[in-house]
């Protein structure tokens, strides 16, 4: 009972601070690109995912948290967010009100019953965008560009992999070629592949079973079945990205695990770095031609991308762990006697209402014990209030990293503290750049 549900995790302390920081930066990038926020429910009726994510996908086939509610309706805890956004566009007729394209960003928990491992949870968080109703190579490139900026905004260098699943004609021809090729081997392949062979042979390319991987290696390549139009479109998207200085590398085996993609698909991968555990794609997305129609809306095309906050945090933490502390308290107030607690509490609120982060102890403890608490709470400064300070109408403010003590007059204390804090951050930033260069 005292353990979290397998594959779920608590986010606390520094980790929670970093999650918030990451999420804020991602939201800012989406806002800069002209996206509005959308929040949809965690629970949706199950058929929504069957029609969108698709029955041939591993997600629908074996990873969904699906159950009957008390009214006997089958509901599912969303395994991804795009389907819910499409459903919301249809339920709220959002397509009727706004100029196209509709542009929404989202952030929230998703649930997949997967085998937990590094970077793979059963409850994880996705951030993403959907851009619907005005198909253009520029918008496909814009969404890839947006994702790329999301990673830069948190100083995580990524490689962009791209592929085209082709138009319908390309995919039909390819499907036939795959069926012909796998017909010789399918009896020896895993049960999942047997199922994929019947429903959607493209999914076989995703198989992770080592014996099957050998067979998959020899399969026909999608690029040989792309129509001229699909090839030209891929080239155009890559040229637009290049004009933004984003180098995308074609990956023939990139097919993505969801059925709704058509045309351009892409993924973001962290650079291979020593000491950084491989966690799979940090994010990905693609173009979809009929998704909105499949969930009951007009036949608008769209493009979307999503990234996983847990995986991002994993890499972010690797690159940013030496950043100067931007969390913890600014000030910790230390009353040296019970009779100063009331004045200290007033000072505490004055500091808080000036927008700085402060706390204090309402019990009188020894100087040593309060000092330890200040350090544990990562306070930048301790404010000491004792007999002398009280008599002279001033406070002793101690910088906890340099140990330098300054006397500050009580009348103008908020402004003095703000100046000290600014100087603290400037010095910390300077020290960081001296040690790490201005990268
Ligand atoms: P997908 O919807 O499968 O394309 O996943 C998009 C992104 O969500 C991935 O690139 C990951 O960053 C993240 N993600 C997907 N599944 C998980 C999971 N089980 N645990 C953590 N992150 C995940």
Coordinates of C-alpha atoms and ligand atoms in Angstrom, one line a residue:
X1 CA 0.0 0.0 0.0
X2 CA 2.9 2.4 0.7
X3 CA 4.3 2.0 -2.8
X4 CA 3.1 4.0 -5.8
X5 CA 1.4 2.0 -8.6
X6 CA 4.0 0.2 -10.7
X7 CA 5.3 2.5 -13.5
X8 CA 4.0 5.7 -11.8
X9 CA 6.2 8.1 -9.9
X10 CA 6.0 11.1 -7.5
X11 CA 7.6 14.3 -8.6
X12 CA 8.9 16.2 -5.6
X13 CA 11.5 18.7 -4.5
X14 CA 14.1 19.8 -7.0
X15 CA 12.5 17.6 -9.6
X16 CA 9.2 19.3 -9.3
X17 CA 10.9 22.7 -9.6
X18 CA 12.6 21.6 -12.8
X19 CA 9.4 20.1 -14.2
X20 CA 7.6 23.4 -13.7
X21 CA 10.5 25.2 -15.3
X22 CA 10.5 22.9 -18.3
X23 CA 6.8 23.1 -18.7
X24 CA 6.8 26.9 -18.5
X25 CA 9.4 27.1 -21.2
X26 CA 7.6 24.7 -23.5
X27 CA 4.3 26.7 -23.1
X28 CA 6.2 29.9 -23.8
X29 CA 7.5 28.4 -27.1
X30 CA 4.0 27.3 -28.1
X31 CA 2.6 30.7 -27.3
X32 CA 5.3 32.5 -29.3
X33 CA 4.3 30.2 -32.3
X34 CA 0.7 31.4 -31.9
X35 CA -0.9 28.3 -30.3
X36 CA -3.7 28.5 -27.7
X37 CA -3.9 26.1 -24.8
X38 CA -6.5 23.3 -24.8
X39 CA -7.2 21.0 -21.8
X40 CA -9.2 17.9 -22.5
X41 CA -10.4 15.1 -20.1
X42 CA -8.2 12.2 -19.1
X43 CA -11.1 9.8 -19.7
X44 CA -12.5 9.4 -23.2
X45 CA -14.9 6.8 -24.6
X46 CA -12.8 3.8 -25.8
X47 CA -13.9 3.8 -29.5
X48 CA -12.2 7.2 -29.9
X49 CA -8.8 5.6 -29.6
X50 CA -9.8 2.6 -31.7
X51 CA -10.7 4.9 -34.5
X52 CA -7.7 7.3 -34.2
X53 CA -4.7 5.6 -32.7
X54 CA -5.8 2.5 -34.5
X55 CA -6.3 -1.2 -33.7
X56 CA -3.1 -2.3 -35.3
X57 CA -1.0 -0.1 -32.9
X58 CA 0.6 -1.6 -29.9
X59 CA -1.0 1.2 -27.8
X60 CA -4.5 0.1 -28.6
X61 CA -3.8 -3.6 -28.7
X62 CA -2.1 -4.0 -25.4
X63 CA -1.3 -0.8 -23.5
X64 CA -4.6 1.0 -22.8
X65 CA -6.1 1.4 -19.4
X66 CA -9.7 0.5 -20.4
X67 CA -12.6 -0.3 -18.1
X68 CA -16.3 -0.1 -18.0
X69 CA -17.6 2.8 -15.9
X70 CA -20.6 2.2 -13.5
X71 CA -23.0 2.9 -16.3
X72 CA -21.4 0.1 -18.3
X73 CA -19.7 2.3 -20.9
X74 CA -16.2 1.5 -21.9
X75 CA -13.9 4.3 -21.1
X76 CA -10.1 4.7 -21.5
X77 CA -7.5 6.8 -19.7
X78 CA -5.9 8.6 -22.6
X79 CA -2.7 7.0 -23.9
X80 CA -1.9 10.1 -25.9
X81 CA -3.5 13.5 -26.4
X82 CA -4.1 14.0 -30.1
X83 CA -7.3 11.9 -30.2
X84 CA -8.8 13.9 -27.4
X85 CA -7.9 17.2 -29.1
X86 CA -9.6 16.0 -32.3
X87 CA -12.7 14.9 -30.4
X88 CA -12.8 18.3 -28.7
X89 CA -12.6 20.1 -32.0
X90 CA -15.6 18.1 -33.2
X91 CA -17.6 18.2 -29.9
X92 CA -17.2 22.0 -29.6
X93 CA -17.4 22.6 -33.4
X94 CA -14.2 24.6 -33.0
X95 CA -13.6 24.3 -36.8
X96 CA -16.7 26.5 -37.4
X97 CA -15.6 29.5 -35.4
X98 CA -12.0 30.1 -36.0
X99 CA -9.8 31.0 -38.9
X100 CA -7.8 28.0 -40.1
X101 CA -5.5 26.5 -39.1
X102 CA -6.7 25.7 -35.6
X103 CA -3.6 25.8 -33.4
X104 CA -3.7 24.2 -30.0
X105 CA -1.1 23.2 -27.5
X106 CA -1.6 20.8 -24.6
X107 CA 0.1 19.4 -21.5
X108 CA -1.0 16.6 -19.2
X109 CA -0.7 13.1 -18.0
X110 CA -1.1 10.1 -20.3
X111 CA -1.3 6.4 -19.4
X112 CA 0.1 3.3 -21.1
X113 CA 0.4 -0.2 -19.7
X114 CA 4.0 -0.6 -20.8
X115 CA 6.9 -2.5 -19.2
X116 CA 8.5 0.2 -17.0
X117 CA 12.2 0.9 -17.8
X118 CA 14.4 4.0 -18.1
X119 CA 12.3 6.7 -19.8
X120 CA 9.2 4.5 -19.9
X121 CA 6.4 4.9 -17.4
X122 CA 2.8 3.9 -17.1
X123 CA 1.8 7.4 -16.2
X124 CA 3.9 10.1 -18.0
X125 CA 3.3 13.6 -19.2
X126 CA 3.1 14.8 -22.7
X127 CA 3.4 18.3 -24.1
X128 CA 2.4 18.8 -27.7
X129 CA 0.7 20.8 -30.4
X130 CA -1.9 20.2 -33.2
X131 CA -2.2 22.4 -36.2
X132 CA -5.3 21.6 -38.2
X133 CA -7.1 22.7 -41.3
X134 CA -4.6 24.3 -43.7
X135 CA -2.2 21.7 -45.1
X136 CA 1.1 23.1 -46.2
X137 CA 4.7 22.0 -46.2
X138 CA 5.4 25.2 -44.3
X139 CA 3.1 24.2 -41.5
X140 CA 4.6 20.7 -41.3
X141 CA 8.0 22.4 -41.1
X142 CA 6.7 24.9 -38.6
X143 CA 5.6 22.2 -36.2
X144 CA 9.0 20.5 -36.5
X145 CA 10.6 23.8 -36.0
X146 CA 8.5 24.5 -32.9
X147 CA 9.5 21.1 -31.4
X148 CA 13.1 21.9 -32.1
X149 CA 12.8 25.3 -30.3
X150 CA 11.2 23.5 -27.3
X151 CA 14.4 21.5 -26.9
X152 CA 16.7 24.5 -27.4
X153 CA 14.6 26.5 -24.9
X154 CA 15.9 24.0 -22.2
X155 CA 19.4 23.7 -23.7
X156 CA 18.9 20.1 -24.8
X157 CA 20.6 19.5 -28.2
X158 CA 18.6 17.1 -30.5
X159 CA 18.8 15.5 -33.9
X160 CA 15.7 15.6 -36.0
X161 CA 14.9 12.4 -38.0
X162 CA 12.3 12.6 -40.7
X163 CA 10.6 10.3 -43.2
X164 CA 7.6 10.2 -45.4
X165 CA 4.9 7.5 -45.1
X166 CA 3.8 8.7 -48.5
X167 CA 0.3 9.4 -49.9
X168 CA -2.3 6.7 -50.0
X169 CA -1.1 5.4 -53.3
X170 CA 2.5 5.0 -52.1
X171 CA 1.3 3.3 -48.9
X172 CA -1.0 0.9 -50.7
X173 CA 1.8 -0.2 -53.1
X174 CA 4.2 -0.6 -50.2
X175 CA 1.7 -2.6 -48.2
X176 CA 1.3 -5.1 -51.0
X177 CA 5.1 -5.3 -51.3
X178 CA 5.5 -6.0 -47.6
X179 CA 2.8 -8.6 -47.6
X180 CA 4.5 -10.4 -50.5
X181 CA 7.9 -10.2 -48.7
X182 CA 6.6 -11.3 -45.2
X183 CA 4.4 -14.1 -46.5
X184 CA 7.5 -16.3 -46.7
X185 CA 8.5 -15.6 -43.0
X186 CA 5.3 -14.9 -41.1
X187 CA 4.8 -18.4 -39.7
X188 CA 8.2 -18.0 -37.9
X189 CA 7.5 -14.6 -36.6
X190 CA 6.1 -13.4 -33.2
X191 CA 2.3 -13.4 -32.5
X192 CA 2.2 -9.6 -32.6
X193 CA 3.7 -9.7 -36.1
X194 CA 1.2 -12.3 -37.2
X195 CA -1.6 -9.9 -36.1
X196 CA 0.1 -6.9 -37.7
X197 CA 0.5 -8.9 -40.9
X198 CA -3.3 -9.1 -41.1
X199 CA -4.2 -5.6 -40.0
X200 CA -1.4 -3.4 -41.0
X201 CA 1.9 -4.9 -42.2
X202 CA 3.7 -1.5 -41.9
X203 CA 3.6 -2.1 -38.1
X204 CA 5.9 -5.1 -38.5
X205 CA 8.8 -2.7 -39.1
X206 CA 8.4 -1.6 -35.5
X207 CA 8.9 -5.1 -34.1
X208 CA 11.6 -5.2 -31.3
X209 CA 11.9 -9.1 -31.2
X210 CA 15.6 -9.8 -32.1
X211 CA 14.9 -12.8 -34.4
X212 CA 12.2 -10.8 -36.2
X213 CA 14.5 -7.8 -36.6
X214 CA 16.8 -9.9 -38.9
X215 CA 13.8 -10.6 -41.2
X216 CA 12.7 -7.0 -41.0
X217 CA 16.1 -5.8 -42.2
X218 CA 15.6 -7.5 -45.6
X219 CA 12.1 -6.0 -46.1
X220 CA 11.4 -3.7 -49.0
X221 CA 12.1 0.0 -48.3
X222 CA 9.3 2.5 -48.1
X223 CA 11.3 5.1 -50.1
X224 CA 11.3 2.8 -53.2
X225 CA 7.5 3.0 -53.2
X226 CA 7.0 6.8 -52.6
X227 CA 5.1 8.6 -55.3
X228 CA 6.9 11.5 -57.0
X229 CA 4.5 13.9 -55.2
X230 CA 5.4 12.4 -51.8
X231 CA 9.1 12.6 -52.6
X232 CA 8.9 16.2 -53.7
X233 CA 6.9 17.1 -50.5
X234 CA 9.5 15.6 -48.3
X235 CA 12.2 17.5 -50.1
X236 CA 10.3 20.7 -49.8
X237 CA 9.8 20.3 -46.0
X238 CA 13.5 19.6 -45.6
X239 CA 14.5 22.6 -47.7
X240 CA 12.2 24.8 -45.5
X241 CA 13.8 23.4 -42.4
X242 CA 17.3 24.0 -43.8
X243 CA 16.3 27.6 -44.4
X244 CA 15.7 27.8 -40.6
X245 CA 19.1 26.1 -40.0
X246 CA 17.6 22.9 -38.9
X247 CA 19.2 19.8 -40.3
X248 CA 16.9 16.9 -40.6
X249 CA 18.2 13.4 -41.4
X250 CA 16.1 11.0 -43.4
X251 CA 15.5 7.7 -41.5
X252 CA 14.0 5.0 -43.7
X253 CA 12.8 2.9 -40.8
X254 CA 10.9 5.7 -39.1
X255 CA 7.2 4.7 -39.2
X256 CA 5.9 5.8 -35.7
X257 CA 3.6 3.7 -33.6
X258 CA 0.3 5.3 -34.3
X259 CA -2.0 4.5 -37.2
X260 CA -3.2 8.0 -38.0
X261 CA 0.0 9.3 -39.6
X262 CA 0.1 9.8 -43.3
X263 CA 2.9 11.8 -45.2
X264 CA 5.6 13.4 -43.1
X265 CA 6.7 11.8 -39.8
X266 CA 9.5 12.9 -37.6
X267 CA 11.2 12.3 -34.3
X268 CA 13.6 14.1 -32.0
X269 CA 16.5 12.2 -30.5
X270 CA 19.1 13.3 -27.9
X271 CA 22.6 13.4 -29.1
X272 CA 24.5 10.2 -28.0
X273 CA 26.4 11.3 -24.9
X274 CA 28.6 9.3 -22.6
X275 CA 27.0 8.7 -19.3
X276 CA 23.5 9.5 -20.7
X277 CA 21.2 6.5 -20.7
X278 CA 19.3 5.9 -23.9
X279 CA 15.6 6.6 -23.4
X280 CA 14.3 6.4 -26.9
X281 CA 12.8 9.3 -28.9
X282 CA 12.3 12.4 -26.8
X283 CA 9.4 13.4 -29.0
X284 CA 7.8 12.9 -32.4
X285 CA 4.9 13.7 -34.6
X286 CA 3.7 13.8 -38.1
X287 CA 1.1 14.8 -40.7
X288 CA -2.4 13.2 -40.6
X289 CA -4.8 13.4 -43.5
X290 CA -8.1 11.9 -42.2
X291 CA -7.9 11.9 -38.4
X292 CA -10.4 14.7 -37.8
X293 CA -12.9 13.0 -40.3
X294 CA -12.3 9.7 -38.6
X295 CA -13.6 11.1 -35.3
X296 CA -16.6 12.7 -36.9
X297 CA -15.4 16.1 -38.0
X298 CA -14.7 17.7 -41.4
X299 CA -12.1 16.2 -43.7
X300 CA -9.3 18.6 -42.6
X301 CA -5.7 17.6 -42.6
X302 CA -3.4 18.4 -39.7
X303 CA 0.1 18.1 -38.3
X304 CA 1.1 17.6 -34.7
X305 CA 4.0 16.7 -32.4
X306 CA 4.3 15.7 -28.8
X307 CA 7.2 15.2 -26.4
X308 CA 7.5 13.4 -23.1
X309 CA 8.3 15.5 -20.1
X310 CA 9.9 12.6 -18.2
X311 CA 12.4 11.9 -21.0
X312 CA 13.0 15.6 -21.4
X313 CA 13.7 15.9 -17.7
X314 CA 16.1 13.0 -17.9
X315 CA 18.2 14.7 -20.5
X316 CA 17.7 18.2 -19.2
X317 CA 19.0 17.1 -15.8
X318 CA 22.1 15.7 -17.5
X319 CA 22.9 19.0 -19.3
X320 CA 21.7 21.5 -16.7
X321 CA 22.7 20.0 -13.3
X322 CA 25.5 22.5 -13.0
X323 CA 23.3 25.6 -13.5
X324 CA 23.4 27.8 -10.4
X325 CA 20.5 27.1 -8.0
X326 CA 17.5 29.0 -9.1
X327 CA 15.2 27.3 -6.6
X328 CA 15.0 27.4 -2.8
X329 CA 14.4 30.4 -0.6
X330 CA 15.7 33.8 -1.1
X331 CA 15.6 34.7 2.6
X332 CA 15.3 32.7 5.8
X333 CA 14.5 34.8 8.9
X334 CA 16.0 33.7 12.2
X335 CA 14.5 35.1 15.4
X336 CA 17.0 34.8 18.2
X337 CA 14.3 35.0 20.9
X338 CA 10.5 34.4 21.2
X339 CA 9.9 38.1 21.7
X340 CA 11.0 38.8 18.1
X341 CA 8.8 36.3 16.4
X342 CA 5.9 38.8 15.9
X343 CA 8.2 41.4 14.2
X344 CA 9.9 38.7 12.2
X345 CA 6.4 37.5 10.9
X346 CA 5.6 41.0 9.8
X347 CA 9.0 41.3 8.0
X348 CA 8.4 37.9 6.4
X349 CA 5.1 39.1 4.9
X350 CA 6.7 42.3 3.8
X351 CA 9.3 40.3 1.9
X352 CA 6.8 37.9 0.4
X353 CA 4.5 40.7 -0.8
X354 CA 7.5 42.3 -2.5
X355 CA 7.7 39.2 -4.6
X356 CA 10.7 37.5 -3.0
X357 CA 10.7 34.0 -1.5
X358 CA 11.0 33.8 2.2
X359 CA 10.2 31.7 5.2
X360 CA 11.0 31.5 8.9
X361 CA 10.7 29.3 12.0
X362 CA 7.9 30.2 14.4
X363 CA 9.6 28.3 17.1
X364 CA 12.7 29.6 18.8
X365 CA 15.5 27.2 18.1
X366 CA 19.2 27.6 18.6
X367 CA 21.2 29.7 16.1
X368 CA 22.9 26.5 14.9
X369 CA 19.7 24.7 14.3
X370 CA 18.1 27.6 12.4
X371 CA 21.2 28.1 10.4
X372 CA 21.1 24.4 9.3
X373 CA 17.4 24.8 8.3
X374 CA 18.4 27.8 6.2
X375 CA 21.0 25.8 4.4
X376 CA 18.6 22.8 3.9
X377 CA 16.0 25.1 2.4
X378 CA 18.7 26.4 0.0
X379 CA 18.2 30.0 1.3
X380 CA 20.5 32.6 -0.4
X381 CA 20.5 34.8 2.7
X382 CA 19.7 34.4 6.4
X383 CA 18.2 37.4 8.2
X384 CA 19.2 37.4 11.8
X385 CA 17.1 39.2 14.4
X386 CA 18.5 39.5 17.9
X387 CA 18.9 42.0 20.7
X388 CA 21.3 44.3 18.9
X389 CA 19.4 44.4 15.7
X390 CA 16.2 45.1 17.5
X391 CA 17.6 47.9 19.5
X392 CA 19.2 49.6 16.5
X393 CA 16.3 49.2 14.2
X394 CA 18.3 47.1 11.7
X395 CA 18.7 43.6 10.6
X396 CA 21.8 41.4 9.9
X397 CA 21.7 39.8 6.5
X398 CA 24.2 37.0 5.9
X399 CA 25.0 35.8 2.4
X400 CA 25.1 32.0 2.9
X401 CA 27.5 31.3 0.0
X402 CA 30.1 34.1 0.8
X403 CA 29.4 34.3 4.6
X404 CA 29.5 38.1 4.2
X405 CA 27.3 39.9 6.7
X406 CA 25.6 43.3 6.1
X407 CA 23.5 45.5 8.3
X408 CA 20.3 46.7 6.7
X409 CA 18.1 49.4 8.1
X410 CA 14.5 48.4 8.8
X411 CA 12.7 51.3 7.0
X412 CA 13.6 50.5 3.5
X413 CA 14.3 46.8 3.9
X414 CA 12.4 45.4 0.9
X415 CA 14.4 47.5 -1.6
X416 CA 17.7 46.8 0.1
X417 CA 17.0 43.0 0.1
X418 CA 15.9 43.1 -3.6
X419 CA 19.2 44.8 -4.5
X420 CA 21.2 42.2 -2.5
X421 CA 19.3 39.4 -4.3
X422 CA 20.0 40.9 -7.7
X423 CA 23.7 41.2 -6.9
X424 CA 23.7 37.6 -5.7
X425 CA 22.2 36.3 -9.0
X426 CA 24.5 38.4 -11.1
X427 CA 27.5 37.1 -9.3
X428 CA 26.3 33.5 -9.6
X429 CA 25.7 33.9 -13.3
X430 CA 29.1 35.4 -13.8
X431 CA 30.7 32.5 -11.9
X432 CA 28.8 30.0 -14.0
X433 CA 29.9 31.6 -17.3
X434 CA 33.5 31.8 -16.1
X435 CA 33.5 28.1 -15.4
X436 CA 31.5 26.9 -18.4
X437 CA 32.0 29.5 -21.1
X438 CA 29.1 31.4 -22.7
X439 CA 27.7 28.4 -24.6
Ligands
LIG1 P1 4.2 8.7 -29.0 O1 2.8 9.3 -28.6 O2 4.3 7.3 -28.7 O3 4.7 9.2 -30.3 O4 5.2 9.4 -27.9 C1 5.5 10.7 -27.9 C2 6.5 11.0 -26.8 O5 5.9 10.7 -25.5 C3 7.7 10.1 -26.8 O6 8.7 10.6 -27.7 C4 8.2 10.1 -25.4 O7 8.9 11.2 -25.1 C5 6.9 10.2 -24.7 N1 6.4 8.8 -24.2 C6 5.7 7.9 -24.9 N2 5.5 6.8 -24.1 C7 6.1 7.1 -22.9 C8 6.2 6.3 -21.7 N3 5.6 5.1 -21.6 N4 6.9 6.9 -20.7 C9 7.4 8.1 -20.8 N5 7.3 8.8 -21.9 C10 6.7 8.3 -23.0

